[in-house]
Structure formats: structure tokens, C-alpha cells
mmCIF file of C-alpha atoms and ligand atoms in Angstrom:
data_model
loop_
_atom_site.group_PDB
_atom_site.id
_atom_site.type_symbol
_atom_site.label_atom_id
_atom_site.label_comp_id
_atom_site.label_asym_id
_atom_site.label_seq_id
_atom_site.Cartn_x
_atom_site.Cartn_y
_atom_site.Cartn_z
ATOM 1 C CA UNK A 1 72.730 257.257 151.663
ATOM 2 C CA UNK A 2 73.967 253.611 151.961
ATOM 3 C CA UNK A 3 77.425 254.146 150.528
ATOM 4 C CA UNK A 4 77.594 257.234 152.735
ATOM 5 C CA UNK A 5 77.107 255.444 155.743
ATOM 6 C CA UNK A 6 79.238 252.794 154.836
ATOM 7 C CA UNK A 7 82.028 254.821 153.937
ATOM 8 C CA UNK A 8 81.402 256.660 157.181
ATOM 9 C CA UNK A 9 81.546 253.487 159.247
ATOM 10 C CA UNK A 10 84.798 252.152 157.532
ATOM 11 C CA UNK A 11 86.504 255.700 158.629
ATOM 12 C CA UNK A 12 85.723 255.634 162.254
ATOM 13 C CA UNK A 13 87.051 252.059 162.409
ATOM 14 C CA UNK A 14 89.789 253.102 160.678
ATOM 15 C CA UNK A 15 89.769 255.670 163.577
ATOM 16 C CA UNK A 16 89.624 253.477 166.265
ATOM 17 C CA UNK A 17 91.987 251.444 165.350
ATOM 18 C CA UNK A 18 95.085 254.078 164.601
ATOM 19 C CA UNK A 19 93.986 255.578 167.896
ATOM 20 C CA UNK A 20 94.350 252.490 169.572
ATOM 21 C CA UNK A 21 98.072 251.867 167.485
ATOM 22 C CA UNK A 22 98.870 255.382 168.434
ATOM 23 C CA UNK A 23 98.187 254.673 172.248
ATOM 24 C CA UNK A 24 99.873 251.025 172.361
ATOM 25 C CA UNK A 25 96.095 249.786 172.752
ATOM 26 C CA UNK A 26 94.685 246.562 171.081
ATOM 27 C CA UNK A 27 91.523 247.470 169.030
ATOM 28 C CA UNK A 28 89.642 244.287 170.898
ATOM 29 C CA UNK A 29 89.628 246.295 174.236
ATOM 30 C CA UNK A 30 87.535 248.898 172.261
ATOM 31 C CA UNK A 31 83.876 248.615 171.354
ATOM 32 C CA UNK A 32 81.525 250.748 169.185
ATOM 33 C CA UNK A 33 78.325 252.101 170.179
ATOM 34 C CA UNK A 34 76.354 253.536 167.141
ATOM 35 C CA UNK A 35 74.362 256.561 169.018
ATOM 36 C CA UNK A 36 71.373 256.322 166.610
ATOM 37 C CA UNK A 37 69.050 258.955 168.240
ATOM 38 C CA UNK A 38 67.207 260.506 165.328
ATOM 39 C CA UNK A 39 68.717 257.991 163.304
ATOM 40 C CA UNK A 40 66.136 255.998 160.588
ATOM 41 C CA UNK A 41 65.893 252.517 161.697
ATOM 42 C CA UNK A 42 66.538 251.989 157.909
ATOM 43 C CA UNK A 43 69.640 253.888 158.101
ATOM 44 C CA UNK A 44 70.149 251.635 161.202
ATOM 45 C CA UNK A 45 69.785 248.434 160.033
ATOM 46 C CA UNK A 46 72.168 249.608 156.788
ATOM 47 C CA UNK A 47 75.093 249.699 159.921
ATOM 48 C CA UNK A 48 73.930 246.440 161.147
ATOM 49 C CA UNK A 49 74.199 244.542 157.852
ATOM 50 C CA UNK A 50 77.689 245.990 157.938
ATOM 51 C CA UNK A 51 78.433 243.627 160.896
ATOM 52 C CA UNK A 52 77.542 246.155 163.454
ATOM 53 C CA UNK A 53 76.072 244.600 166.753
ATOM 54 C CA UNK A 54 75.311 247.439 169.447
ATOM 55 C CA UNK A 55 73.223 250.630 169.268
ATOM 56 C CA UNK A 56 72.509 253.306 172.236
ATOM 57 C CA UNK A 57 69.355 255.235 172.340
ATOM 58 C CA UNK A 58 68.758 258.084 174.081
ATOM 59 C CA UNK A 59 65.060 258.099 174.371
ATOM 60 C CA UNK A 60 61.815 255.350 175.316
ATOM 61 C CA UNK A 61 60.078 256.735 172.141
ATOM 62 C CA UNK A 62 62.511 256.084 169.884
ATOM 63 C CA UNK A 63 63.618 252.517 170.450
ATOM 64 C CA UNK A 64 59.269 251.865 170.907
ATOM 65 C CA UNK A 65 59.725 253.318 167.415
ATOM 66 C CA UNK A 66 62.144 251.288 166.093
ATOM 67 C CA UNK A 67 61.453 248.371 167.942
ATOM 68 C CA UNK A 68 59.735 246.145 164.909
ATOM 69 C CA UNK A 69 62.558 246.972 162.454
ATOM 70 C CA UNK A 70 65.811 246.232 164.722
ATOM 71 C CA UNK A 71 64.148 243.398 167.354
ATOM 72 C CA UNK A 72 65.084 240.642 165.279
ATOM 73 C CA UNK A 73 68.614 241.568 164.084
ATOM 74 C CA UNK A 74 70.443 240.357 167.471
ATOM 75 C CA UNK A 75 71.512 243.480 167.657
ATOM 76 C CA UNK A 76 72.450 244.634 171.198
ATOM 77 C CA UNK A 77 70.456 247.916 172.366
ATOM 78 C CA UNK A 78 71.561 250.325 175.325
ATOM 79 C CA UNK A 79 69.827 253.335 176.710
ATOM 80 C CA UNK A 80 72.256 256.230 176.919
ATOM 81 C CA UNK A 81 70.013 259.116 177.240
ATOM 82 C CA UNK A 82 68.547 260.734 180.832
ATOM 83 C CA UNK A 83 65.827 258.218 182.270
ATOM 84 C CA UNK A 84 62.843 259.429 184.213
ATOM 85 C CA UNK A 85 61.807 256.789 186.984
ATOM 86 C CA UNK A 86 58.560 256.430 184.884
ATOM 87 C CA UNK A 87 60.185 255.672 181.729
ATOM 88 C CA UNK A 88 61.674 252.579 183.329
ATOM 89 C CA UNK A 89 59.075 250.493 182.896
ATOM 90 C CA UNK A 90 58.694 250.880 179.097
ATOM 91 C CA UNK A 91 62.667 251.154 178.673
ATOM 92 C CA UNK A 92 62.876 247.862 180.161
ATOM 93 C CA UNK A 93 61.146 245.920 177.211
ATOM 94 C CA UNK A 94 63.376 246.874 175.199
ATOM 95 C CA UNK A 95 67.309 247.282 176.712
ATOM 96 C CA UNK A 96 70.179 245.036 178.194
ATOM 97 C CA UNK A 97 72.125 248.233 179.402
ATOM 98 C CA UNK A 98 71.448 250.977 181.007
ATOM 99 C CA UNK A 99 74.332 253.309 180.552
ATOM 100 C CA UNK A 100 72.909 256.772 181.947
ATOM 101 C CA UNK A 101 72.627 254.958 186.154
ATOM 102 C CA UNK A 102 73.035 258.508 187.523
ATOM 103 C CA UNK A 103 70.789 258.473 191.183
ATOM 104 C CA UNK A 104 70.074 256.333 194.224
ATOM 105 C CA UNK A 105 66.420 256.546 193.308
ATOM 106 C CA UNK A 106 66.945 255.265 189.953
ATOM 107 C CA UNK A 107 68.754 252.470 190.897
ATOM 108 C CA UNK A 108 66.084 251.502 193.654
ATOM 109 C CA UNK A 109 62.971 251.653 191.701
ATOM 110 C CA UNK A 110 65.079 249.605 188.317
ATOM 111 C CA UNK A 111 66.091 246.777 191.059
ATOM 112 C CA UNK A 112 62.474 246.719 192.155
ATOM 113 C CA UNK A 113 61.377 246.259 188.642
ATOM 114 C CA UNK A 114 63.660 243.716 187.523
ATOM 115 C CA UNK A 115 63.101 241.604 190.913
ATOM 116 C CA UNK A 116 59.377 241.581 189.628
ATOM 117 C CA UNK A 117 60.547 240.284 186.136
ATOM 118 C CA UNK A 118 63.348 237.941 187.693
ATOM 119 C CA UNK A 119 65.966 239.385 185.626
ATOM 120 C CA UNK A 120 68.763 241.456 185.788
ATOM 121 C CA UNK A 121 70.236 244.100 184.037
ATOM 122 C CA UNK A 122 73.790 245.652 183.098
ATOM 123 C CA UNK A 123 74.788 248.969 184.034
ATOM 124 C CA UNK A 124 76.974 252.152 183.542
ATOM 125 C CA UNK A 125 77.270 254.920 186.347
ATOM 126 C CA UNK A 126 77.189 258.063 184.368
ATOM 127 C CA UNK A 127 79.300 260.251 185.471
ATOM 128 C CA UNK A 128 79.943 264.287 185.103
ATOM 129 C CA UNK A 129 83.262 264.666 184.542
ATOM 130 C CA UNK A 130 83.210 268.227 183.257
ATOM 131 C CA UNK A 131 80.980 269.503 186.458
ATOM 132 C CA UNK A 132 78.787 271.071 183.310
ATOM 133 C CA UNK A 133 75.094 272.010 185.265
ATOM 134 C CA UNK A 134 73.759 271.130 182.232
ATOM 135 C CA UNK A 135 74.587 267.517 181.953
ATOM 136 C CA UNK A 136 73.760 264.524 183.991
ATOM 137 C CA UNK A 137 75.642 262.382 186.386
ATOM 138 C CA UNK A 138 77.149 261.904 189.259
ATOM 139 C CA UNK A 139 79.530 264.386 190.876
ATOM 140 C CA UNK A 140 83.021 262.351 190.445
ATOM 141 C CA UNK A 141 83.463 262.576 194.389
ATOM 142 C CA UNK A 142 80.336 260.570 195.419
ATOM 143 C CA UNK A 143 80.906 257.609 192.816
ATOM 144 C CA UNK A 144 82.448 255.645 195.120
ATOM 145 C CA UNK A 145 80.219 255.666 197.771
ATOM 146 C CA UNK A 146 77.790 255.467 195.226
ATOM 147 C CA UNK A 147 79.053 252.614 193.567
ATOM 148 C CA UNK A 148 79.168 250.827 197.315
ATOM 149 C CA UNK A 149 75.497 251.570 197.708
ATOM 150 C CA UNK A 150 73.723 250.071 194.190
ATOM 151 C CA UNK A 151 76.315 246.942 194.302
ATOM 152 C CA UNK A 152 73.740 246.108 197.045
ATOM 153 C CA UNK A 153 71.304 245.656 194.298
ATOM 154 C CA UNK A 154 71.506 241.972 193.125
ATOM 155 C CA UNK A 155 69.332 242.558 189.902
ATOM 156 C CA UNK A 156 72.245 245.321 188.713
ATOM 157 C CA UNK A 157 75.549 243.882 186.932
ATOM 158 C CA UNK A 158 77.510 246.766 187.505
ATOM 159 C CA UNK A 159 79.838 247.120 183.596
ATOM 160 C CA UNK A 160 81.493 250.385 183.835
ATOM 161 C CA UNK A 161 81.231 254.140 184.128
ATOM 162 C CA UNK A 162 80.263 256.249 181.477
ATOM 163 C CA UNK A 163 80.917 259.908 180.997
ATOM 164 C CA UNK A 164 80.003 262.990 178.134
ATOM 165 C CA UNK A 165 83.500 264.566 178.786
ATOM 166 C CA UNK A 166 83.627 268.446 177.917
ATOM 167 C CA UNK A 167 83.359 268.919 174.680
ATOM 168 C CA UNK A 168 85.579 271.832 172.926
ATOM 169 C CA UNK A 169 87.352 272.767 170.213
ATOM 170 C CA UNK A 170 90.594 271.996 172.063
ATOM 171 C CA UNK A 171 91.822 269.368 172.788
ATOM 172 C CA UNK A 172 93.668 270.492 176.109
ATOM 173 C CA UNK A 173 90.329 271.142 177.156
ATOM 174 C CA UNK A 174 88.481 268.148 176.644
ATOM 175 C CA UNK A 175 91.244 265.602 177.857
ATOM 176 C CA UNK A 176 90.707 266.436 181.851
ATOM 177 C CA UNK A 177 87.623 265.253 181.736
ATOM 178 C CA UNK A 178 88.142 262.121 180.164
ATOM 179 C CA UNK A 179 91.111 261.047 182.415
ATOM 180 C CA UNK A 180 88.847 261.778 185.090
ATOM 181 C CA UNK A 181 86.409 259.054 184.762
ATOM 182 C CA UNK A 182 89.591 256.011 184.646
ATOM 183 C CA UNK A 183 90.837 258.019 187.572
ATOM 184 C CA UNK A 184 87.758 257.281 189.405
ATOM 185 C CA UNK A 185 87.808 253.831 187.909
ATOM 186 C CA UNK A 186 91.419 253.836 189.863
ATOM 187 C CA UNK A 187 89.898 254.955 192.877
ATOM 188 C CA UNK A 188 87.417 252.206 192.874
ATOM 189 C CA UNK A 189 90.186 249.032 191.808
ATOM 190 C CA UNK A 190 91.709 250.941 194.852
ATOM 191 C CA UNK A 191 89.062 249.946 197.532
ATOM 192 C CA UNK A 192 89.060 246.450 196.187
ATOM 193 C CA UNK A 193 85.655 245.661 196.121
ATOM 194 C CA UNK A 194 84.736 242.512 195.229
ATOM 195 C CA UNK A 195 82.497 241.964 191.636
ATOM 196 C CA UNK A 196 84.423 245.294 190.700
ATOM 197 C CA UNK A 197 87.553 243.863 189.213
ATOM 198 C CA UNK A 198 87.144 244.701 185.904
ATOM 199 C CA UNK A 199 85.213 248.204 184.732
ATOM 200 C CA UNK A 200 84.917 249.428 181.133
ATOM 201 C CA UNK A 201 84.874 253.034 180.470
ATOM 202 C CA UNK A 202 82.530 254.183 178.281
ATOM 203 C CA UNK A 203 83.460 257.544 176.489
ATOM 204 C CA UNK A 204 84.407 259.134 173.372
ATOM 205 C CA UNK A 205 81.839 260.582 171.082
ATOM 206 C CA UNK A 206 82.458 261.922 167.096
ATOM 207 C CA UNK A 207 84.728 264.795 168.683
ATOM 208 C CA UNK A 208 86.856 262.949 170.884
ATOM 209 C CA UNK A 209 87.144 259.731 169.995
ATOM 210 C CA UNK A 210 90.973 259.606 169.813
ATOM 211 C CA UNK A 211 91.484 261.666 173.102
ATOM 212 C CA UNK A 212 89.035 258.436 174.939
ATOM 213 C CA UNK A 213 91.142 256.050 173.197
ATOM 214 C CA UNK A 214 94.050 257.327 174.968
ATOM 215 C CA UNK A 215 92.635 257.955 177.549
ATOM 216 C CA UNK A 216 91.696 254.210 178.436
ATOM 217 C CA UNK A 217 88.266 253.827 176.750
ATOM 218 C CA UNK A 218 86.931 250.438 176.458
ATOM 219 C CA UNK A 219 83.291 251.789 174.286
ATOM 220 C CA UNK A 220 82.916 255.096 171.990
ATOM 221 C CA UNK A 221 79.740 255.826 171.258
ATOM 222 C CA UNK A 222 79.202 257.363 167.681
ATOM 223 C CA UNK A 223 76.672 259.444 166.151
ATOM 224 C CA UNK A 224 77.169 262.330 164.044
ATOM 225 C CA UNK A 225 81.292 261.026 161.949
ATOM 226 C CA UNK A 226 78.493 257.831 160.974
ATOM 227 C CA UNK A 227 75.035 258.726 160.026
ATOM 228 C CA UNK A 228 75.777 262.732 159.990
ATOM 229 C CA UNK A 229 74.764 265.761 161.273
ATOM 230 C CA UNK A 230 71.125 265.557 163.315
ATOM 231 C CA UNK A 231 69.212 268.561 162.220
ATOM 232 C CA UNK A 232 66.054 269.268 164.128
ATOM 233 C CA UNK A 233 65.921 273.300 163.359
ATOM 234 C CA UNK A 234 69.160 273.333 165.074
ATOM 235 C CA UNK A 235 71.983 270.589 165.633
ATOM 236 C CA UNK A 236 71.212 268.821 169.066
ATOM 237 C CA UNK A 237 74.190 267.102 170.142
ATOM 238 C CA UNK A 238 73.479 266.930 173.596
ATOM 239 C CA UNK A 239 70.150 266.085 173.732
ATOM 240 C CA UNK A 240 71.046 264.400 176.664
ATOM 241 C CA UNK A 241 68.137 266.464 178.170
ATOM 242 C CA UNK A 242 64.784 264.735 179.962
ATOM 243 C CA UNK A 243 61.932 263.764 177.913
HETATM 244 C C1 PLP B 301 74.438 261.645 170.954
HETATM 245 C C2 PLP B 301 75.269 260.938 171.923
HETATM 246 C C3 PLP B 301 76.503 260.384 171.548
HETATM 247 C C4 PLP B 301 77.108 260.510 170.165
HETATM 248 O O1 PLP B 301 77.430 261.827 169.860
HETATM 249 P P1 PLP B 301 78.074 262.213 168.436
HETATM 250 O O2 PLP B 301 78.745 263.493 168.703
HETATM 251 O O3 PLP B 301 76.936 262.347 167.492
HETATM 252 O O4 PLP B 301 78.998 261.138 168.041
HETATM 253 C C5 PLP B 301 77.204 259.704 172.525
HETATM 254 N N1 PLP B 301 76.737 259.568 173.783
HETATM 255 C C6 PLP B 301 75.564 260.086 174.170
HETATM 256 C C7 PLP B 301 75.100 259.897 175.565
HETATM 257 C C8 PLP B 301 74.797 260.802 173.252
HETATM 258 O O5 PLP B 301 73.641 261.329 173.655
#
């Protein structure tokens, strides 16, 4: 299991970085996100020995679960899944990112939160660039205004967008949606808000990792091409689905 993982890892840097040769790209401006949902936090912590630093969760339960194993490993955790307003709470003790910002209420009731805790917290405004109903995120036409609204919120360090493009067995398919999200990244540079110089674009999961690279991605987020195939009766990709 060890030298699978290991082996695993080496390959999707190897990944990154000929994407990011192929595209002209520096392999600095990329980060990797190990998804670890269903993930062992022994099978975790086998990654972070391997000099890994950041892990994205998708659910409260599961970083509560992991919580004694990883807390002391300085090991950066993001939540990347759906959050329901009374998840926050819990989420919070846990998180420096939330990557899945996808609602005006969500936004209101996390600054609220974090005002009580005087702290703040970095976030990602999911977006749904493939107009899928059965993802989350933000129609790419009200990001903007959006994004105008929650930079109100002093408690929220506004990082990037983030996006699940479409994923498909072809590529022409899946490479709309990525371009998408740094076309909406354009749109905001474009209105020249200030605080909003500088956005990263988080996007590019096992399948389309190369396609994000090109595409301008500053994080992938990898699951499955690391720690395999997550079998629960049935292979849940996108469990990007509510508690
Ligand atoms: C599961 C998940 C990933 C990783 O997907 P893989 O295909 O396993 O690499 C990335 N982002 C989010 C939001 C996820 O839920």
C-alpha cells in the first residue's frame, strides 16, 4: 500500500510538471491538493511523510475523523465538498479554506461566525462551469456580482475560484468548462476591484489534470491517480453531494 501510493504520487508530479512544460507554465504556479475523502488517515499521513502539505475534504465527519492523526503534521486542510450552513460551525475547527463558497447565505452566516472567533478565513467561489443540475456552484454569470457582494465581508480572504469542470471521456468536451472559470477570472481583473489582483484557479481532478494545467490552473486537486479507486458499492467520484 505504501509503495503504491508513493509510486502514485511520484507519477502525478511527474504529471504536473510535463503539463506545465507542455503549456510554457512553471510548476511553482501549480499546487497539489490531495482529495482524501474516503481516504485512511494512515494512507494520508503515508502522502504527508512524502513532503506533501495540503489535503481537501469533502465532508465535517471525515476531517472530525481524522482530526487526531493529521492535526499535528502542519499539514494544511481545505473543505472542498458542499457545506450545509449548520456544518459551519464544526467545519470551522478544523479548516483554513473553504473552497466550495457557493451562496450569499453561506457567506453571511461563515462571516458571522468568524467575527465571533476574531478570525478570518480563506476562500474559493465554486463555480459551475458545466451548468450540470447536479453539481454545485454558482451560475458563471452572477460571479461577479457575487464576488462584489462577499468582498464586503472582512472576515473572508477571497483566494480564487474553484470549479468541477465536466467531466468526459473527451477531451473536447471537458476543456470549455475549464477555460470558463479563468474567463470569469478575466472578467473580474477586468472590473479592477481592489484586493482582487491576484486569483488562483482551482481545478483539475485525476481526469483532467493536464487540460487545467493548460488551461491556467494554479491548484489540482487529486484523488483517485494517488490513493485509487474509492469503492463504496459503487465508485463515487462526485460525491460532491450534501451530507
Ligand atoms: C473527489 C474530488 C476531487 C478529486 O477527484 P479525483 O477524480 O479522485 O481525482 C477533486 N475535487 C473535489 C471537489 C472532489 O470532491
Amino acid at each position: 500500500m505504501k509503495n503504491d501510493i508513493l509510486i502514485n504520487l511520484k507519477e502525478v508530479h511527474n504529471r504536473i510538471e510535463n503539463a506545465c512544460r507542455l503549456s510554457g507554465r512553471n510548476p511553482d504556479e501549480v499546487s497539489l491538493l490531495l482529495a482524501t475523502k474516503t481516504v485512511s488517515a494512515e494512507k494520508i499521513c503515508i502522502a504527508i511523510e512524502a513532503g506533501e502539505t495540503l489535503i481537501g475534504e469533502n465532508k465535517m465527519q471525515e476531517l472530525r475523523d481524522k482530526d487526531s492523526d493529521l492535526k499535528d503534521l502542519g499539514v494544511e486542510r481545505h473543505f472542498i465538498g458542499h457545506l450545509q450552513t449548520n456544518k459551519i460551525k464544526d467545519v470551522l475547527k478544523y479548516v483554513t479554506c473553504i473552497q466550495s463558497l457557493d451562496r450569499l447565505s453561506l457567506a453571511e452566516e461563515l462571516d458571522r461566525q468568524l467575527q465571533n472567533q476574531g478570525r478570518t478565513l480563506d476562500v474559493f467561489v465554486q463555480v459551475n462551469t458545466s451548468y450540470e443540475e447536479s453539481k454545485f456552484g454558482l451560475p458563471p454569470e452572477e460571479v461577479l456580482a457575487f464576488i462584489k457582494k462577499i468582498k464586503e465581508y472582512k472576515t473572508l480572504n477571497i483566494k480564487g475560484l474553484m470549479t468541477i469542470g465536466l467531466l468526459d471521456v473527451d477531451k473536447e468536451k471537458m476543456q470549455p468548462s475549464l477555460r470558463l472559470l479563468k474567463t470569469i477570472r478575466d472578467e473580474i481583473y477586468n472590473a479592477k476591484i481592489e484586493g482582487l489582483e491576484t486569483l488562483k484557479l482551482s481545478m483539475g481532478m485525476s481526469q483532467d489534470l493536464e487540460l487545467a494545467i493548460a488551461e491556467g490552473s494554479n491548484m489540482v486537486r487529486i484523488g483517485t491517480s494517488i490513493f485509487g479507486n474509492r469503492f463504496l458499492g459503487k465508485e463515487i467520484w462526485n460525491e460532491n453531494i450534501a451530507e
